[in-house]
mmCIF file of C-alpha atoms and ligand atoms in Angstrom:
data_model
loop_
_atom_site.group_PDB
_atom_site.id
_atom_site.type_symbol
_atom_site.label_atom_id
_atom_site.label_comp_id
_atom_site.label_asym_id
_atom_site.label_seq_id
_atom_site.Cartn_x
_atom_site.Cartn_y
_atom_site.Cartn_z
ATOM 1 C CA MET A 21 0.000 0.000 0.000
ATOM 2 C CA THR A 22 1.194 3.528 -0.816
ATOM 3 C CA VAL A 23 -0.141 6.413 1.291
ATOM 4 C CA TRP A 24 -0.502 9.940 -0.061
ATOM 5 C CA ILE A 25 0.070 12.569 2.620
ATOM 6 C CA GLU A 26 -1.247 16.099 2.301
ATOM 7 C CA GLY A 27 0.542 18.912 4.150
ATOM 8 C CA ALA A 28 3.580 16.630 4.172
ATOM 9 C CA THR A 29 6.022 19.406 5.100
ATOM 10 C CA GLY A 30 3.869 20.726 7.972
ATOM 11 C CA LYS A 31 4.061 20.147 11.720
ATOM 12 C CA ALA A 32 1.813 17.082 11.576
ATOM 13 C CA GLY A 33 2.269 15.802 8.015
ATOM 14 C CA ARG A 34 6.069 15.713 8.330
ATOM 15 C CA ARG A 35 5.782 13.389 11.344
ATOM 16 C CA VAL A 36 3.225 11.234 9.524
ATOM 17 C CA VAL A 37 5.707 10.826 6.651
ATOM 18 C CA GLU A 38 8.447 9.857 9.145
ATOM 19 C CA ALA A 39 6.259 7.437 11.092
ATOM 20 C CA LEU A 40 4.867 5.682 8.010
ATOM 21 C CA THR A 41 8.280 5.261 6.385
ATOM 22 C CA ALA A 42 9.645 3.931 9.696
ATOM 23 C CA ALA A 43 6.800 1.377 9.532
ATOM 24 C CA GLY A 44 7.929 0.401 6.014
ATOM 25 C CA VAL A 45 5.035 2.055 4.160
ATOM 26 C CA PRO A 46 5.895 3.931 0.920
ATOM 27 C CA VAL A 47 4.523 7.487 0.838
ATOM 28 C CA ARG A 48 3.812 10.239 -1.640
ATOM 29 C CA ALA A 49 4.501 13.475 0.247
ATOM 30 C CA ALA A 50 2.346 16.310 -1.087
ATOM 31 C CA SER A 51 2.740 20.081 -0.701
ATOM 32 C CA ARG A 52 3.191 23.152 -2.882
ATOM 33 C CA HIS A 53 6.940 23.100 -2.237
ATOM 34 C CA PRO A 54 7.907 19.418 -2.163
ATOM 35 C CA GLY A 55 11.152 18.344 -0.508
ATOM 36 C CA GLU A 56 13.830 15.867 -1.540
ATOM 37 C CA PRO A 57 12.992 12.251 -2.490
ATOM 38 C CA SER A 58 14.332 9.257 -0.578
ATOM 39 C CA ALA A 59 14.027 5.482 -0.927
ATOM 40 C CA SER A 60 10.441 5.344 0.334
ATOM 41 C CA VAL A 61 9.318 8.998 -0.003
ATOM 42 C CA THR A 62 8.186 10.462 -3.325
ATOM 43 C CA PRO A 63 7.649 14.229 -2.901
ATOM 44 C CA VAL A 64 4.887 15.521 -5.177
ATOM 45 C CA ARG A 65 3.622 18.999 -5.960
ATOM 46 C CA PHE A 66 0.029 19.571 -4.865
ATOM 47 C CA ASP A 67 -1.995 22.734 -4.463
ATOM 48 C CA TRP A 68 -5.610 22.753 -3.264
ATOM 49 C CA TYR A 69 -6.124 25.825 -5.475
ATOM 50 C CA ASP A 70 -4.741 24.217 -8.663
ATOM 51 C CA GLU A 71 -6.908 21.239 -9.637
ATOM 52 C CA SER A 72 -4.480 20.239 -12.385
ATOM 53 C CA THR A 73 -2.072 19.089 -9.623
ATOM 54 C CA TRP A 74 -4.566 16.785 -7.857
ATOM 55 C CA THR A 75 -4.629 13.565 -9.908
ATOM 56 C CA PRO A 76 -0.899 13.490 -10.805
ATOM 57 C CA ALA A 77 -0.017 14.129 -7.145
ATOM 58 C CA VAL A 78 -2.127 11.266 -5.767
ATOM 59 C CA GLY A 79 -0.817 8.899 -8.463
ATOM 60 C CA ASP A 80 -1.308 5.241 -7.569
ATOM 61 C CA ALA A 81 -1.813 5.741 -3.798
ATOM 62 C CA GLU A 82 -4.552 3.580 -2.276
ATOM 63 C CA ALA A 83 -4.909 5.606 0.940
ATOM 64 C CA VAL A 84 -4.701 9.315 1.790
ATOM 65 C CA PHE A 85 -3.962 11.299 4.952
ATOM 66 C CA LEU A 86 -5.685 14.662 4.628
ATOM 67 C CA LYS A 87 -5.859 17.821 6.685
ATOM 68 C CA GLY A 88 -7.899 19.898 4.239
ATOM 69 C CA LEU A 89 -8.259 23.658 4.162
ATOM 70 C CA ASP A 90 -9.335 25.187 7.442
ATOM 71 C CA SER A 91 -9.779 28.892 6.830
ATOM 72 C CA ASP A 92 -11.658 28.696 3.543
ATOM 73 C CA ASP A 93 -15.469 28.791 3.433
ATOM 74 C CA ASP A 94 -15.340 26.509 0.354
ATOM 75 C CA ALA A 95 -13.191 23.873 2.068
ATOM 76 C CA ALA A 96 -15.932 21.219 2.124
ATOM 77 C CA ALA A 97 -16.856 21.723 -1.542
ATOM 78 C CA ILE A 98 -13.173 21.541 -2.505
ATOM 79 C CA MET A 99 -12.751 18.352 -0.448
ATOM 80 C CA THR A 100 -15.822 16.790 -2.128
ATOM 81 C CA ARG A 101 -14.420 17.564 -5.596
ATOM 82 C CA PHE A 102 -10.992 16.251 -4.638
ATOM 83 C CA LEU A 103 -12.330 12.934 -3.360
ATOM 84 C CA ALA A 104 -14.672 12.516 -6.351
ATOM 85 C CA ALA A 105 -11.671 12.958 -8.671
ATOM 86 C CA SER A 106 -9.472 10.412 -6.871
ATOM 87 C CA SER A 107 -9.647 6.629 -6.902
ATOM 88 C CA VAL A 108 -8.298 6.074 -3.366
ATOM 89 C CA SER A 109 -10.169 3.577 -1.232
ATOM 90 C CA GLN A 110 -9.149 4.731 2.271
ATOM 91 C CA VAL A 111 -9.268 8.268 3.698
ATOM 92 C CA VAL A 112 -7.870 9.422 7.047
ATOM 93 C CA LEU A 113 -8.789 13.019 7.864
ATOM 94 C CA MET A 114 -7.016 15.096 10.502
ATOM 95 C CA SER A 115 -9.683 17.371 11.958
ATOM 96 C CA ALA A 116 -9.634 18.859 15.480
ATOM 97 C CA VAL A 117 -11.029 18.240 18.972
ATOM 98 C CA GLY A 118 -14.727 18.986 19.246
ATOM 99 C CA VAL A 119 -15.488 19.416 15.538
ATOM 100 C CA ASP A 120 -17.925 16.487 15.659
ATOM 101 C CA ARG A 121 -20.022 18.417 18.201
ATOM 102 C CA THR A 122 -20.421 21.482 15.942
ATOM 103 C CA PRO A 123 -23.352 22.121 13.555
ATOM 104 C CA GLU A 124 -23.245 20.432 10.143
ATOM 105 C CA VAL A 125 -22.775 23.794 8.446
ATOM 106 C CA ALA A 126 -19.702 24.735 10.533
ATOM 107 C CA PRO A 127 -16.788 24.763 8.043
ATOM 108 C CA ARG A 128 -14.646 22.082 9.743
ATOM 109 C CA ARG A 129 -17.649 19.799 10.376
ATOM 110 C CA ALA A 130 -18.688 20.245 6.727
ATOM 111 C CA VAL A 131 -15.207 18.976 5.717
ATOM 112 C CA GLU A 132 -15.658 15.946 8.018
ATOM 113 C CA LEU A 133 -19.055 15.252 6.428
ATOM 114 C CA ALA A 134 -17.558 15.549 2.925
ATOM 115 C CA VAL A 135 -15.178 12.739 3.904
ATOM 116 C CA GLU A 136 -17.864 10.659 5.654
ATOM 117 C CA ARG A 137 -20.138 10.921 2.591
ATOM 118 C CA SER A 138 -17.388 10.247 0.020
ATOM 119 C CA GLY A 139 -18.210 6.552 -0.269
ATOM 120 C CA ARG A 140 -14.649 5.643 0.806
ATOM 121 C CA SER A 141 -13.521 3.861 3.937
ATOM 122 C CA TRP A 142 -12.895 6.765 6.347
ATOM 123 C CA THR A 143 -11.438 7.471 9.770
ATOM 124 C CA ILE A 144 -11.180 10.869 11.468
ATOM 125 C CA LEU A 145 -8.454 11.866 13.920
ATOM 126 C CA ARG A 146 -9.309 14.890 16.059
ATOM 127 C CA PRO A 147 -6.143 16.169 17.752
ATOM 128 C CA SER A 148 -5.896 18.828 20.426
ATOM 129 C CA TRP A 149 -3.536 21.826 20.129
ATOM 130 C CA PHE A 150 -0.091 20.821 18.912
ATOM 131 C CA LEU A 151 2.868 21.276 21.270
ATOM 132 C CA GLN A 152 4.926 21.971 18.124
ATOM 133 C CA ASN A 153 3.065 25.300 17.753
ATOM 134 C CA PHE A 154 5.391 26.628 20.467
ATOM 135 C CA ASP A 155 8.624 26.181 18.517
ATOM 136 C CA GLU A 156 7.642 25.588 14.891
ATOM 137 C CA ASP A 157 4.697 27.858 14.113
ATOM 138 C CA GLU A 158 6.063 31.368 13.746
ATOM 139 C CA TRP A 159 2.778 33.231 13.881
ATOM 140 C CA VAL A 160 0.847 31.069 16.278
ATOM 141 C CA PHE A 161 3.404 31.244 19.141
ATOM 142 C CA ALA A 162 7.033 30.690 18.114
ATOM 143 C CA GLY A 163 7.943 34.209 16.950
ATOM 144 C CA ALA A 164 6.746 36.041 20.101
ATOM 145 C CA LEU A 165 8.316 33.367 22.316
ATOM 146 C CA ARG A 166 11.676 33.635 20.551
ATOM 147 C CA GLU A 167 11.802 37.435 20.306
ATOM 148 C CA LYS A 168 9.975 38.621 23.434
ATOM 149 C CA ASN A 169 9.672 35.599 25.728
ATOM 150 C CA GLU A 170 5.908 36.034 25.383
ATOM 151 C CA LEU A 171 3.458 33.169 25.155
ATOM 152 C CA TYR A 172 0.899 35.347 23.431
ATOM 153 C CA ALA A 173 -2.483 33.659 23.818
ATOM 154 C CA GLY A 174 -5.892 35.114 24.662
ATOM 155 C CA SER A 175 -6.871 31.965 26.482
ATOM 156 C CA GLY A 176 -7.912 33.070 29.957
ATOM 157 C CA LYS A 177 -7.410 30.274 32.480
ATOM 158 C CA SER A 178 -8.843 27.572 30.220
ATOM 159 C CA ARG A 179 -7.000 24.292 30.040
ATOM 160 C CA VAL A 180 -5.803 22.463 26.922
ATOM 161 C CA GLY A 181 -4.863 18.797 26.483
ATOM 162 C CA PHE A 182 -1.841 19.697 24.331
ATOM 163 C CA THR A 183 -0.696 16.885 22.037
ATOM 164 C CA ASP A 184 2.620 16.086 20.380
ATOM 165 C CA THR A 185 2.434 15.739 16.578
ATOM 166 C CA ARG A 186 4.615 12.610 16.854
ATOM 167 C CA ASP A 187 1.748 10.969 18.764
ATOM 168 C CA LEU A 188 -0.742 12.148 16.148
ATOM 169 C CA ALA A 189 1.542 10.533 13.554
ATOM 170 C CA ASP A 190 1.669 7.233 15.455
ATOM 171 C CA ALA A 191 -2.135 7.285 15.672
ATOM 172 C CA ALA A 192 -2.272 7.871 11.898
ATOM 173 C CA VAL A 193 -0.021 4.855 11.284
ATOM 174 C CA ALA A 194 -2.320 2.700 13.443
ATOM 175 C CA VAL A 195 -5.520 3.655 11.638
ATOM 176 C CA LEU A 196 -3.898 3.472 8.186
ATOM 177 C CA THR A 197 -2.271 0.065 8.641
ATOM 178 C CA GLU A 198 -4.555 -1.863 11.005
ATOM 179 C CA GLU A 199 -8.081 -3.185 10.592
ATOM 180 C CA GLY A 200 -11.120 -2.034 12.550
ATOM 181 C CA HIS A 201 -11.029 1.766 12.282
ATOM 182 C CA GLU A 202 -13.447 2.277 9.395
ATOM 183 C CA GLY A 203 -16.183 4.846 10.106
ATOM 184 C CA ARG A 204 -14.676 5.836 13.452
ATOM 185 C CA GLY A 205 -13.380 9.051 14.996
ATOM 186 C CA TYR A 206 -10.621 9.344 17.615
ATOM 187 C CA THR A 207 -9.770 12.332 19.799
ATOM 188 C CA ILE A 208 -5.995 12.523 20.173
ATOM 189 C CA THR A 209 -4.747 14.449 23.209
ATOM 190 C CA GLY A 210 -1.823 14.504 25.569
ATOM 191 C CA PRO A 211 -2.206 13.208 29.135
ATOM 192 C CA ASP A 212 -2.146 16.616 30.911
ATOM 193 C CA GLN A 213 -4.516 19.567 30.940
ATOM 194 C CA LEU A 214 -2.514 22.784 31.225
ATOM 195 C CA THR A 215 -3.451 26.442 31.085
ATOM 196 C CA PHE A 216 -1.332 28.602 28.796
ATOM 197 C CA GLY A 217 -0.015 30.231 31.986
ATOM 198 C CA GLU A 218 1.190 26.825 33.216
ATOM 199 C CA MET A 219 2.672 26.062 29.796
ATOM 200 C CA ALA A 220 4.604 29.357 29.922
ATOM 201 C CA GLU A 221 5.908 28.445 33.409
ATOM 202 C CA LEU A 222 7.036 25.038 32.117
ATOM 203 C CA LEU A 223 8.857 26.545 29.122
ATOM 204 C CA ALA A 224 10.469 29.145 31.444
ATOM 205 C CA GLU A 225 11.612 26.485 33.904
ATOM 206 C CA VAL A 226 13.144 24.241 31.228
ATOM 207 C CA SER A 227 14.674 27.008 29.089
ATOM 208 C CA GLY A 228 15.814 29.275 31.930
ATOM 209 C CA ARG A 229 14.264 32.214 30.076
ATOM 210 C CA PRO A 230 11.730 34.722 31.522
ATOM 211 C CA ILE A 231 8.883 33.310 29.433
ATOM 212 C CA HIS A 232 5.459 34.533 30.543
ATOM 213 C CA HIS A 233 1.890 34.244 29.341
ATOM 214 C CA VAL A 234 0.276 37.311 27.760
ATOM 215 C CA ASP A 235 -3.481 36.871 28.058
ATOM 216 C CA ALA A 236 -4.351 39.127 25.125
ATOM 217 C CA THR A 237 -7.814 40.572 24.646
ATOM 218 C CA PRO A 238 -9.519 39.628 21.358
ATOM 219 C CA SER A 239 -8.729 43.054 19.848
ATOM 220 C CA GLU A 240 -5.063 42.880 20.946
ATOM 221 C CA HIS A 241 -4.918 39.365 19.553
ATOM 222 C CA ARG A 242 -6.410 40.486 16.230
ATOM 223 C CA ALA A 243 -3.781 43.238 15.943
ATOM 224 C CA HIS A 244 -1.035 40.694 16.765
ATOM 225 C CA PHE A 245 -2.164 38.201 14.109
ATOM 226 C CA ALA A 246 -2.776 40.974 11.552
ATOM 227 C CA LYS A 247 0.968 41.770 11.691
ATOM 228 C CA SER A 248 1.562 38.354 10.054
ATOM 229 C CA GLY A 249 0.359 39.724 6.719
ATOM 230 C CA ARG A 250 -1.749 36.581 6.295
ATOM 231 C CA PRO A 251 -5.288 36.790 4.832
ATOM 232 C CA GLU A 252 -8.083 38.101 7.044
ATOM 233 C CA ALA A 253 -9.783 34.687 6.828
ATOM 234 C CA TRP A 254 -6.766 33.193 8.642
ATOM 235 C CA VAL A 255 -6.826 35.941 11.310
ATOM 236 C CA ASN A 256 -10.548 35.319 11.870
ATOM 237 C CA HIS A 257 -9.919 31.575 12.025
ATOM 238 C CA MET A 258 -7.222 32.027 14.696
ATOM 239 C CA LEU A 259 -9.446 34.316 16.785
ATOM 240 C CA HIS A 260 -12.238 31.754 16.543
ATOM 241 C CA LEU A 261 -9.845 29.043 17.774
ATOM 242 C CA PHE A 262 -9.056 31.118 20.875
ATOM 243 C CA GLU A 263 -12.784 31.644 21.506
ATOM 244 C CA LEU A 264 -13.025 27.844 21.536
ATOM 245 C CA VAL A 265 -10.032 27.638 23.902
ATOM 246 C CA ARG A 266 -11.730 30.074 26.305
ATOM 247 C CA ALA A 267 -14.924 28.003 26.082
ATOM 248 C CA GLY A 268 -12.954 24.934 27.206
ATOM 249 C CA VAL A 269 -13.412 22.989 23.947
ATOM 250 C CA PHE A 270 -9.763 21.828 23.942
ATOM 251 C CA SER A 271 -9.611 20.897 27.624
ATOM 252 C CA PRO A 272 -10.544 17.184 27.407
ATOM 253 C CA VAL A 273 -7.915 14.494 27.642
ATOM 254 C CA THR A 274 -8.798 11.078 26.257
ATOM 255 C CA GLU A 275 -7.341 7.578 26.167
ATOM 256 C CA ASP A 276 -7.871 7.164 22.413
ATOM 257 C CA PHE A 277 -4.142 7.442 21.639
ATOM 258 C CA GLU A 278 -3.279 4.713 24.138
ATOM 259 C CA HIS A 279 -6.064 2.462 22.822
ATOM 260 C CA LEU A 280 -4.835 2.918 19.237
ATOM 261 C CA THR A 281 -1.103 2.496 19.838
ATOM 262 C CA GLY A 282 -0.686 0.770 23.204
ATOM 263 C CA LYS A 283 1.629 3.626 24.225
ATOM 264 C CA LYS A 284 1.319 6.498 26.703
ATOM 265 C CA PRO A 285 1.073 9.911 25.024
ATOM 266 C CA ARG A 286 4.023 12.279 25.362
ATOM 267 C CA THR A 287 3.672 14.914 28.093
ATOM 268 C CA PRO A 288 4.208 18.671 27.683
ATOM 269 C CA ARG A 289 7.232 18.286 30.002
ATOM 270 C CA GLN A 290 8.785 15.650 27.716
ATOM 271 C CA TYR A 291 8.263 17.960 24.742
ATOM 272 C CA ALA A 292 9.750 20.922 26.642
ATOM 273 C CA GLU A 293 12.796 18.961 27.809
ATOM 274 C CA GLU A 294 13.490 17.796 24.254
ATOM 275 C CA ASN A 295 13.017 21.190 22.616
ATOM 276 C CA TRP A 296 13.512 24.004 25.139
ATOM 277 C CA GLN A 297 16.750 23.196 26.980
ATOM 278 C CA PRO A 298 19.179 26.134 26.936
ATOM 279 C CA ARG A 299 21.779 25.572 24.231
ATOM 280 C CA ALA A 300 25.175 24.704 25.648
ATOM 281 C CA LEU A 301 27.566 27.629 25.097
ATOM 282 C CA PRO A 302 30.812 26.773 23.312
ATOM 283 C CA ALA A 303 33.752 26.628 25.750
ATOM 284 C CA LYS A 304 35.962 29.753 25.719
ATOM 285 C CA GLY A 305 39.247 29.075 23.936
HETATM 286 N N1 LIG B 415 -1.890 23.457 14.934
HETATM 287 C C1 LIG B 415 -2.675 22.862 15.838
HETATM 288 O O1 LIG B 415 -2.498 23.033 17.050
HETATM 289 C C2 LIG B 415 -3.779 21.957 15.372
HETATM 290 C C3 LIG B 415 -4.544 21.260 16.308
HETATM 291 C C4 LIG B 415 -5.570 20.428 15.861
HETATM 292 C C5 LIG B 415 -5.798 20.295 14.505
HETATM 293 N N2 LIG B 415 -5.019 20.988 13.619
HETATM 294 C C6 LIG B 415 -5.300 20.850 12.197
HETATM 295 O O2 LIG B 415 -4.071 20.627 11.527
HETATM 296 C C7 LIG B 415 -4.071 21.327 10.298
HETATM 297 C C8 LIG B 415 -2.759 22.056 10.171
HETATM 298 O O3 LIG B 415 -1.724 21.096 10.175
HETATM 299 P P1 LIG B 415 -0.234 21.537 10.459
HETATM 300 O O4 LIG B 415 -0.226 22.379 11.693
HETATM 301 O O5 LIG B 415 0.611 20.334 10.381
HETATM 302 O O6 LIG B 415 0.032 22.475 9.194
HETATM 303 P P2 LIG B 415 1.232 23.451 8.953
HETATM 304 O O7 LIG B 415 2.392 23.140 9.833
HETATM 305 O O8 LIG B 415 0.671 24.842 8.952
HETATM 306 O O9 LIG B 415 1.648 23.056 7.477
HETATM 307 C C9 LIG B 415 0.787 23.283 6.396
HETATM 308 C C10 LIG B 415 1.107 22.258 5.314
HETATM 309 O O10 LIG B 415 0.179 22.406 4.234
HETATM 310 C C11 LIG B 415 0.866 22.748 3.032
HETATM 311 N N3 LIG B 415 0.030 23.708 2.306
HETATM 312 C C12 LIG B 415 -0.244 24.991 2.650
HETATM 313 N N4 LIG B 415 -1.071 25.545 1.746
HETATM 314 C C13 LIG B 415 -1.340 24.583 0.819
HETATM 315 C C14 LIG B 415 -2.128 24.542 -0.372
HETATM 316 N N5 LIG B 415 -2.800 25.617 -0.839
HETATM 317 N N6 LIG B 415 -2.191 23.392 -1.065
HETATM 318 C C15 LIG B 415 -1.505 22.299 -0.659
HETATM 319 N N7 LIG B 415 -0.734 22.272 0.456
HETATM 320 C C16 LIG B 415 -0.656 23.413 1.176
HETATM 321 C C17 LIG B 415 2.212 23.304 3.501
HETATM 322 O O11 LIG B 415 3.248 23.131 2.559
HETATM 323 P P3 LIG B 415 3.509 24.189 1.358
HETATM 324 O O12 LIG B 415 3.545 25.539 1.977
HETATM 325 O O13 LIG B 415 4.806 23.732 0.755
HETATM 326 O O14 LIG B 415 2.366 23.968 0.430
HETATM 327 C C18 LIG B 415 2.477 22.418 4.725
HETATM 328 O O15 LIG B 415 2.968 21.158 4.307
HETATM 329 C C19 LIG B 415 -5.279 22.206 10.277
HETATM 330 O O16 LIG B 415 -6.213 21.668 9.377
HETATM 331 C C20 LIG B 415 -5.841 22.164 11.675
HETATM 332 O O17 LIG B 415 -7.233 22.160 11.762
HETATM 333 C C21 LIG B 415 -4.034 21.804 14.003
#
């Protein structure tokens, strides 16, 4: 079986590529700017907004790992067209915690329904917030953390079951390669519920830097995200995500990851100790 992976250079997709190839599964790694090929990875150019790239990119893959478009009102219609044009038999969609409890017309739920109604064997993974946002996503958190020691998040005191994208990837391998996951959804979280204030304290402790949480108001947050130069739809999407954080939508922790993989999920502390240790200074000559 060959698996086609969308968003293959992103925080999640990159780990899915690594985990599948480690499991011996050949992959086609799709993005607008594909990377270098290797023995079991075929990078392919794919753009949701250029339909001529769709069929050649998927090629002979039998299964797909999809994340879809999340700040586009037409995301569900685009997903429906994409799946109708492809001959894959198995679809794994990465959605997000709580999307299954939103109305059918909500954009992310509409994408889930496009997959569920595609006539293919489907499974949906619904991860919580990624720990990798803290060091890899420039405009979500990484830039302000690096430059100002600010964990800039209008979250209030709500808790989040932060998850490591390596665990999401291991869950993807399980549902793509094992039987029994057809027509099912799994909520993938870490084991701990932390506030953003507690996460800032953890990063400060491990890094030795004066990292602190900035509990931005929605208008401050809008101004912060607007500086990214990204489209307004993305800014609105981010503000909506923080509304959901404040409403506690991302606070659950589940045992779905352990049931799927037989392993304990990584903790925020494990992530911090692997990624936020102060760099050793070179010895003075
Ligand atoms: N971040 C979180 O905390 C979190 C939590 C739960 C769920 N999710 C879900 O995860 C998804 C985001 O995944 P991620 O954080 O791994 O993404 P990411 O790090 O932002 O990476 C985006 C990926 O998509 C590709 N891409 C961007 N625009 C594209 C286009 N027009 N056509 C084709 N490919 C395109 C990028 O590569 P190129 O630029 O080379 O095309 C890259 O590989 C979202 O759908 C979100 O709902 C995220």
